[in-house]
Amino acid sequence: MPEYNNAAGYLLDTLERLLTKNRRDLKLAEFAEQLGVSADWRSVLVAVLDLESNFNDMLADVEQLKENSAKYDNFKRNFPAIEKSVKSFSLDIPTGHASWNVSDSSVVALRFIAADLPQEQAAEKDDLEQIRTLVSELQTQIEQTTTFSKKTREWLLDLVRTIRDSIDRYACRGSRGMREQCALLIGELMLNYGHVTETAEKNPNLWRKLTSTIDFMVKVASLGEKLKPALALAQKSLPLLESIGMANPLDRTPNIE
């Protein structure tokens, strides 16, 4: 976990690790380890994009410091160096190698910025491990069952992959990354009523386990004001969510008017 639980802190955590192996030509598995994600190109590419998202989130967070003009101007002067490091990756997918060039100045600047920006409450490590365990159990159950149509089975496995991805996204972006995965899952449930109905009717135990896993993931992602845009989309389908056994997420979301 990063020392500072905010966008700048997650950038700092990753770039500090990468700085130790700067300008080296690493294989996929080594690169993924430095990023803290699964050793496949899909996860790595998402993690690299998450670095840019963290950079953009940091810019937005720093805007909140405008009233302190000296600090605000000092932070902004360091943005070009940080952006250059964030966009320095060279990925050679055919050969399975990657390299980058992170500057010392960008890491130093991020340490000062991360220390000044507001921080979110970090998820417990045990909670993330519990999600990982639940995902593995779900995948095994889905792969072993023969009661679903091929399309529904593939849809369920995609849901499981999205939940698993949420752990990588948390490693790269914190709660912001996991909240995006929550929004994707809620959207999938809203848009695929046929698959939802088939799963709930043919294997209610698996469906309960899936929805309880998503429900737990929602809690870990710290649902609140920052997930309001995603919940606004889900509001139209709350009766559907309740009818398929999934609790209304707004019931656990404080301060949403």
mmCIF file of C-alpha atoms in Angstrom:
data_model
loop_
_atom_site.group_PDB
_atom_site.id
_atom_site.type_symbol
_atom_site.label_atom_id
_atom_site.label_comp_id
_atom_site.label_asym_id
_atom_site.label_seq_id
_atom_site.Cartn_x
_atom_site.Cartn_y
_atom_site.Cartn_z
ATOM 1 C CA MET A 1 0.000 0.000 0.000
ATOM 2 C CA PRO A 2 1.252 3.512 -0.719
ATOM 3 C CA GLU A 3 2.373 5.789 2.075
ATOM 4 C CA TYR A 4 -0.163 8.418 0.963
ATOM 5 C CA ASN A 5 -3.618 7.194 -0.033
ATOM 6 C CA ASN A 6 -4.414 9.689 -2.796
ATOM 7 C CA ALA A 7 -3.763 10.017 -6.540
ATOM 8 C CA ALA A 8 -0.305 11.534 -6.057
ATOM 9 C CA GLY A 9 0.516 8.864 -3.485
ATOM 10 C CA TYR A 10 -0.340 6.030 -5.863
ATOM 11 C CA LEU A 11 1.749 7.662 -8.577
ATOM 12 C CA LEU A 12 4.611 8.056 -6.125
ATOM 13 C CA ASP A 13 4.387 4.442 -4.971
ATOM 14 C CA THR A 14 4.595 3.102 -8.533
ATOM 15 C CA LEU A 15 7.206 5.511 -9.885
ATOM 16 C CA GLU A 16 9.476 4.912 -6.879
ATOM 17 C CA ARG A 17 9.462 1.182 -7.630
ATOM 18 C CA LEU A 18 10.089 1.794 -11.318
ATOM 19 C CA LEU A 19 12.928 4.211 -10.551
ATOM 20 C CA THR A 20 14.978 1.354 -9.072
ATOM 21 C CA LYS A 21 14.980 -0.383 -12.456
ATOM 22 C CA ASN A 22 15.082 2.719 -14.631
ATOM 23 C CA ARG A 23 15.918 2.382 -18.328
ATOM 24 C CA ARG A 24 16.170 -1.387 -18.082
ATOM 25 C CA ASP A 25 14.629 -3.718 -20.619
ATOM 26 C CA LEU A 26 12.405 -5.937 -18.465
ATOM 27 C CA LYS A 27 10.340 -8.948 -19.416
ATOM 28 C CA LEU A 28 6.571 -8.875 -18.964
ATOM 29 C CA ALA A 29 6.536 -10.722 -15.617
ATOM 30 C CA GLU A 30 9.168 -8.412 -14.106
ATOM 31 C CA PHE A 31 7.395 -5.305 -15.401
ATOM 32 C CA ALA A 32 4.044 -6.504 -14.023
ATOM 33 C CA GLU A 33 5.681 -7.107 -10.642
ATOM 34 C CA GLN A 34 6.947 -3.517 -10.558
ATOM 35 C CA LEU A 35 3.451 -2.262 -11.367
ATOM 36 C CA GLY A 36 1.892 -4.576 -8.777
ATOM 37 C CA VAL A 37 -0.506 -6.278 -11.217
ATOM 38 C CA SER A 38 -1.077 -9.682 -12.833
ATOM 39 C CA ALA A 39 1.551 -10.816 -15.346
ATOM 40 C CA ASP A 40 -0.431 -10.417 -18.563
ATOM 41 C CA TRP A 41 -0.397 -7.629 -21.143
ATOM 42 C CA ARG A 42 -4.034 -6.708 -20.559
ATOM 43 C CA SER A 43 -3.415 -5.994 -16.865
ATOM 44 C CA VAL A 44 -0.158 -4.195 -17.627
ATOM 45 C CA LEU A 45 -1.730 -1.947 -20.262
ATOM 46 C CA VAL A 46 -4.590 -1.060 -17.917
ATOM 47 C CA ALA A 47 -2.051 -0.271 -15.175
ATOM 48 C CA VAL A 48 -0.098 2.040 -17.488
ATOM 49 C CA LEU A 49 -3.327 3.835 -18.395
ATOM 50 C CA ASP A 50 -4.150 4.029 -14.691
ATOM 51 C CA LEU A 51 -0.920 5.954 -14.147
ATOM 52 C CA GLU A 52 -2.184 8.594 -16.570
ATOM 53 C CA SER A 53 -5.560 8.567 -14.817
ATOM 54 C CA ASN A 54 -3.795 9.086 -11.490
ATOM 55 C CA PHE A 55 -1.914 12.007 -13.002
ATOM 56 C CA ASN A 56 -5.165 13.593 -14.192
ATOM 57 C CA ASP A 57 -6.808 12.945 -10.814
ATOM 58 C CA MET A 58 -3.837 14.592 -9.112
ATOM 59 C CA LEU A 59 -4.213 17.669 -11.329
ATOM 60 C CA ALA A 60 -7.852 17.937 -10.282
ATOM 61 C CA ASP A 61 -6.969 17.484 -6.607
ATOM 62 C CA VAL A 62 -4.262 20.159 -6.751
ATOM 63 C CA GLU A 63 -6.822 22.599 -8.157
ATOM 64 C CA GLN A 64 -8.401 22.525 -4.701
ATOM 65 C CA LEU A 65 -5.275 24.259 -3.368
ATOM 66 C CA LYS A 66 -5.695 27.384 -5.492
ATOM 67 C CA GLU A 67 -6.239 29.594 -2.468
ATOM 68 C CA ASN A 68 -2.694 28.813 -1.355
ATOM 69 C CA SER A 69 -1.102 30.433 -4.394
ATOM 70 C CA ALA A 70 2.536 29.792 -3.408
ATOM 71 C CA LYS A 71 2.012 26.070 -2.879
ATOM 72 C CA TYR A 72 -0.298 25.783 -5.886
ATOM 73 C CA ASP A 73 2.188 27.465 -8.240
ATOM 74 C CA ASN A 74 5.079 25.392 -6.901
ATOM 75 C CA PHE A 75 3.206 22.144 -7.457
ATOM 76 C CA LYS A 76 2.174 23.167 -10.976
ATOM 77 C CA ARG A 77 5.783 23.872 -11.928
ATOM 78 C CA ASN A 78 6.556 20.206 -11.316
ATOM 79 C CA PHE A 79 3.727 18.830 -13.444
ATOM 80 C CA PRO A 80 5.733 18.653 -16.721
ATOM 81 C CA ALA A 81 8.463 16.500 -15.118
ATOM 82 C CA ILE A 82 5.879 14.172 -13.574
ATOM 83 C CA GLU A 83 3.936 13.898 -16.830
ATOM 84 C CA LYS A 84 7.132 13.079 -18.733
ATOM 85 C CA SER A 85 7.848 10.188 -16.360
ATOM 86 C CA VAL A 86 4.263 8.921 -16.541
ATOM 87 C CA LYS A 87 4.400 8.886 -20.354
ATOM 88 C CA SER A 88 7.918 7.458 -20.689
ATOM 89 C CA PHE A 89 6.934 3.825 -21.171
ATOM 90 C CA SER A 90 8.047 1.873 -24.213
ATOM 91 C CA LEU A 91 6.150 -1.404 -24.533
ATOM 92 C CA ASP A 92 7.274 -4.039 -27.027
ATOM 93 C CA ILE A 93 4.383 -6.481 -26.906
ATOM 94 C CA PRO A 94 5.629 -8.862 -29.674
ATOM 95 C CA THR A 95 8.876 -9.523 -27.779
ATOM 96 C CA GLY A 96 7.316 -9.219 -24.316
ATOM 97 C CA HIS A 97 9.578 -6.433 -23.038
ATOM 98 C CA ALA A 98 9.138 -2.975 -21.531
ATOM 99 C CA SER A 99 11.333 -0.019 -20.579
ATOM 100 C CA TRP A 100 10.822 3.454 -19.114
ATOM 101 C CA ASN A 101 12.606 6.543 -17.865
ATOM 102 C CA VAL A 102 11.377 7.914 -14.533
ATOM 103 C CA SER A 103 13.161 11.050 -13.328
ATOM 104 C CA ASP A 104 14.347 11.621 -9.758
ATOM 105 C CA SER A 105 12.831 15.108 -9.820
ATOM 106 C CA SER A 106 9.347 13.750 -10.561
ATOM 107 C CA VAL A 107 9.535 11.356 -7.600
ATOM 108 C CA VAL A 108 10.743 14.101 -5.238
ATOM 109 C CA ALA A 109 7.947 16.430 -6.381
ATOM 110 C CA LEU A 110 5.313 13.730 -5.940
ATOM 111 C CA ARG A 111 6.416 13.127 -2.364
ATOM 112 C CA PHE A 112 5.693 16.762 -1.453
ATOM 113 C CA ILE A 113 2.409 16.853 -3.374
ATOM 114 C CA ALA A 114 1.136 13.549 -1.948
ATOM 115 C CA ALA A 115 1.851 14.703 1.598
ATOM 116 C CA ASP A 116 -0.321 17.823 1.121
ATOM 117 C CA LEU A 117 -3.340 16.361 -0.672
ATOM 118 C CA PRO A 118 -6.341 14.887 1.206
ATOM 119 C CA GLN A 119 -6.224 11.127 1.716
ATOM 120 C CA GLU A 120 -8.903 8.452 1.464
ATOM 121 C CA GLN A 121 -9.304 5.687 4.003
ATOM 122 C CA ALA A 122 -7.361 2.650 2.789
ATOM 123 C CA ALA A 123 -8.991 -0.755 2.376
ATOM 124 C CA GLU A 124 -7.887 -3.498 4.744
ATOM 125 C CA LYS A 125 -5.467 -5.983 3.181
ATOM 126 C CA ASP A 126 -7.608 -8.839 4.516
ATOM 127 C CA ASP A 127 -10.638 -7.433 2.675
ATOM 128 C CA LEU A 128 -8.774 -7.453 -0.642
ATOM 129 C CA GLU A 129 -7.604 -11.016 0.000
ATOM 130 C CA GLN A 130 -11.177 -12.026 0.799
ATOM 131 C CA ILE A 131 -12.328 -10.670 -2.561
ATOM 132 C CA ARG A 132 -9.522 -12.612 -4.254
ATOM 133 C CA THR A 133 -10.594 -15.825 -2.496
ATOM 134 C CA LEU A 134 -14.273 -15.329 -3.335
ATOM 135 C CA VAL A 135 -13.388 -14.706 -6.982
ATOM 136 C CA SER A 136 -11.389 -17.943 -7.202
ATOM 137 C CA GLU A 137 -14.263 -19.894 -5.654
ATOM 138 C CA LEU A 138 -16.782 -18.314 -8.036
ATOM 139 C CA GLN A 139 -14.665 -19.063 -11.087
ATOM 140 C CA THR A 140 -14.321 -22.713 -10.064
ATOM 141 C CA GLN A 141 -18.081 -23.053 -9.516
ATOM 142 C CA ILE A 142 -18.939 -21.432 -12.844
ATOM 143 C CA GLU A 143 -16.432 -23.526 -14.777
ATOM 144 C CA GLN A 144 -17.727 -26.741 -13.219
ATOM 145 C CA THR A 145 -21.451 -26.109 -13.695
ATOM 146 C CA THR A 146 -23.293 -27.429 -16.758
ATOM 147 C CA THR A 147 -26.658 -25.787 -16.112
ATOM 148 C CA PHE A 148 -26.063 -22.489 -17.916
ATOM 149 C CA SER A 149 -26.197 -21.634 -21.603
ATOM 150 C CA LYS A 150 -22.832 -20.921 -23.214
ATOM 151 C CA LYS A 151 -23.513 -17.176 -23.399
ATOM 152 C CA THR A 152 -24.587 -16.920 -19.764
ATOM 153 C CA ARG A 153 -21.563 -18.920 -18.639
ATOM 154 C CA GLU A 154 -19.244 -16.585 -20.585
ATOM 155 C CA TRP A 155 -21.048 -13.552 -19.148
ATOM 156 C CA LEU A 156 -20.577 -14.853 -15.613
ATOM 157 C CA LEU A 157 -16.880 -15.485 -16.215
ATOM 158 C CA ASP A 158 -16.569 -11.913 -17.538
ATOM 159 C CA LEU A 159 -18.159 -10.643 -14.314
ATOM 160 C CA VAL A 160 -15.649 -12.655 -12.301
ATOM 161 C CA ARG A 161 -12.799 -11.212 -14.348
ATOM 162 C CA THR A 162 -14.103 -7.684 -13.715
ATOM 163 C CA ILE A 163 -14.157 -8.351 -9.972
ATOM 164 C CA ARG A 164 -10.630 -9.783 -10.108
ATOM 165 C CA ASP A 165 -9.497 -6.744 -12.097
ATOM 166 C CA SER A 166 -10.812 -4.550 -9.288
ATOM 167 C CA ILE A 167 -7.970 -5.778 -7.056
ATOM 168 C CA ASP A 168 -5.390 -4.705 -9.640
ATOM 169 C CA ARG A 169 -7.211 -1.414 -10.096
ATOM 170 C CA TYR A 170 -7.115 -0.831 -6.360
ATOM 171 C CA ALA A 171 -3.365 -1.486 -6.362
ATOM 172 C CA CYS A 172 -2.933 1.138 -9.098
ATOM 173 C CA ARG A 173 -5.542 3.766 -8.216
ATOM 174 C CA GLY A 174 -6.961 2.981 -4.798
ATOM 175 C CA SER A 175 -10.695 3.297 -4.188
ATOM 176 C CA ARG A 176 -11.121 5.358 -7.359
ATOM 177 C CA GLY A 177 -10.066 2.381 -9.465
ATOM 178 C CA MET A 178 -12.255 -0.080 -7.606
ATOM 179 C CA ARG A 179 -15.260 2.247 -7.782
ATOM 180 C CA GLU A 180 -14.974 2.242 -11.571
ATOM 181 C CA GLN A 181 -15.153 -1.566 -11.524
ATOM 182 C CA CYS A 182 -18.235 -1.354 -9.275
ATOM 183 C CA ALA A 183 -19.892 0.908 -11.825
ATOM 184 C CA LEU A 184 -19.101 -1.594 -14.602
ATOM 185 C CA LEU A 185 -20.618 -4.449 -12.600
ATOM 186 C CA ILE A 186 -23.786 -2.509 -11.799
ATOM 187 C CA GLY A 187 -24.101 -1.661 -15.490
ATOM 188 C CA GLU A 188 -23.714 -5.321 -16.482
ATOM 189 C CA LEU A 189 -26.480 -6.341 -14.092
ATOM 190 C CA MET A 190 -28.748 -3.620 -15.455
ATOM 191 C CA LEU A 191 -28.171 -4.426 -19.116
ATOM 192 C CA ASN A 192 -28.287 -8.245 -19.039
ATOM 193 C CA TYR A 193 -31.602 -9.169 -17.473
ATOM 194 C CA GLY A 194 -31.744 -12.470 -19.382
ATOM 195 C CA HIS A 195 -28.422 -13.700 -18.010
ATOM 196 C CA VAL A 196 -29.350 -12.458 -14.529
ATOM 197 C CA THR A 197 -32.660 -14.334 -14.571
ATOM 198 C CA GLU A 198 -31.115 -17.560 -15.891
ATOM 199 C CA THR A 199 -28.403 -17.520 -13.238
ATOM 200 C CA ALA A 200 -30.768 -16.751 -10.362
ATOM 201 C CA GLU A 201 -33.246 -19.450 -11.423
ATOM 202 C CA LYS A 202 -30.853 -22.251 -12.376
ATOM 203 C CA ASN A 203 -28.281 -21.842 -9.623
ATOM 204 C CA PRO A 204 -29.579 -19.631 -6.797
ATOM 205 C CA ASN A 205 -26.668 -20.537 -4.509
ATOM 206 C CA LEU A 206 -24.098 -19.332 -7.038
ATOM 207 C CA TRP A 207 -26.140 -16.201 -7.705
ATOM 208 C CA ARG A 208 -26.300 -15.381 -3.998
ATOM 209 C CA LYS A 209 -22.551 -15.865 -3.726
ATOM 210 C CA LEU A 210 -21.927 -13.631 -6.751
ATOM 211 C CA THR A 211 -24.155 -10.819 -5.507
ATOM 212 C CA SER A 212 -22.754 -11.022 -1.973
ATOM 213 C CA THR A 213 -19.240 -10.798 -3.448
ATOM 214 C CA ILE A 214 -20.213 -7.693 -5.419
ATOM 215 C CA ASP A 215 -21.901 -6.290 -2.329
ATOM 216 C CA PHE A 216 -18.708 -6.793 -0.297
ATOM 217 C CA MET A 217 -16.633 -5.250 -3.081
ATOM 218 C CA VAL A 218 -18.928 -2.202 -3.038
ATOM 219 C CA LYS A 219 -18.286 -1.765 0.694
ATOM 220 C CA VAL A 220 -14.515 -2.105 0.269
ATOM 221 C CA ALA A 221 -14.613 0.517 -2.488
ATOM 222 C CA SER A 222 -15.973 2.998 0.076
ATOM 223 C CA LEU A 223 -19.233 3.857 -1.633
ATOM 224 C CA GLY A 224 -20.116 7.448 -0.993
ATOM 225 C CA GLU A 225 -20.296 10.829 -2.629
ATOM 226 C CA LYS A 226 -17.531 9.966 -5.102
ATOM 227 C CA LEU A 227 -19.572 7.109 -6.591
ATOM 228 C CA LYS A 228 -22.660 9.270 -6.988
ATOM 229 C CA PRO A 229 -22.384 9.447 -10.832
ATOM 230 C CA ALA A 230 -22.327 5.644 -11.117
ATOM 231 C CA LEU A 231 -25.230 5.260 -8.711
ATOM 232 C CA ALA A 232 -27.240 7.857 -10.599
ATOM 233 C CA LEU A 233 -27.136 5.497 -13.582
ATOM 234 C CA ALA A 234 -28.158 2.537 -11.433
ATOM 235 C CA GLN A 235 -31.069 4.371 -9.798
ATOM 236 C CA LYS A 236 -33.320 3.705 -12.788
ATOM 237 C CA SER A 237 -32.904 -0.027 -12.253
ATOM 238 C CA LEU A 238 -32.996 -0.274 -8.461
ATOM 239 C CA PRO A 239 -36.282 -2.233 -8.504
ATOM 240 C CA LEU A 240 -34.565 -4.760 -10.807
ATOM 241 C CA LEU A 241 -31.540 -5.036 -8.511
ATOM 242 C CA GLU A 242 -33.807 -5.686 -5.546
ATOM 243 C CA SER A 243 -35.903 -8.233 -7.449
ATOM 244 C CA ILE A 244 -32.817 -10.323 -8.254
ATOM 245 C CA GLY A 245 -31.716 -10.377 -4.636
ATOM 246 C CA MET A 246 -29.092 -7.638 -4.674
ATOM 247 C CA ALA A 247 -29.414 -5.014 -1.964
ATOM 248 C CA ASN A 248 -30.129 -1.446 -2.959
ATOM 249 C CA PRO A 249 -26.657 0.162 -2.809
ATOM 250 C CA LEU A 250 -28.175 3.492 -1.849
ATOM 251 C CA ASP A 251 -29.234 1.951 1.460
ATOM 252 C CA ARG A 252 -25.558 1.932 2.478
ATOM 253 C CA THR A 253 -24.546 5.196 0.896
ATOM 254 C CA PRO A 254 -24.504 8.146 3.282
ATOM 255 C CA ASN A 255 -24.933 11.756 2.208
ATOM 256 C CA ILE A 256 -26.464 11.025 -1.218
ATOM 257 C CA GLU A 257 -29.371 13.324 -1.741
#
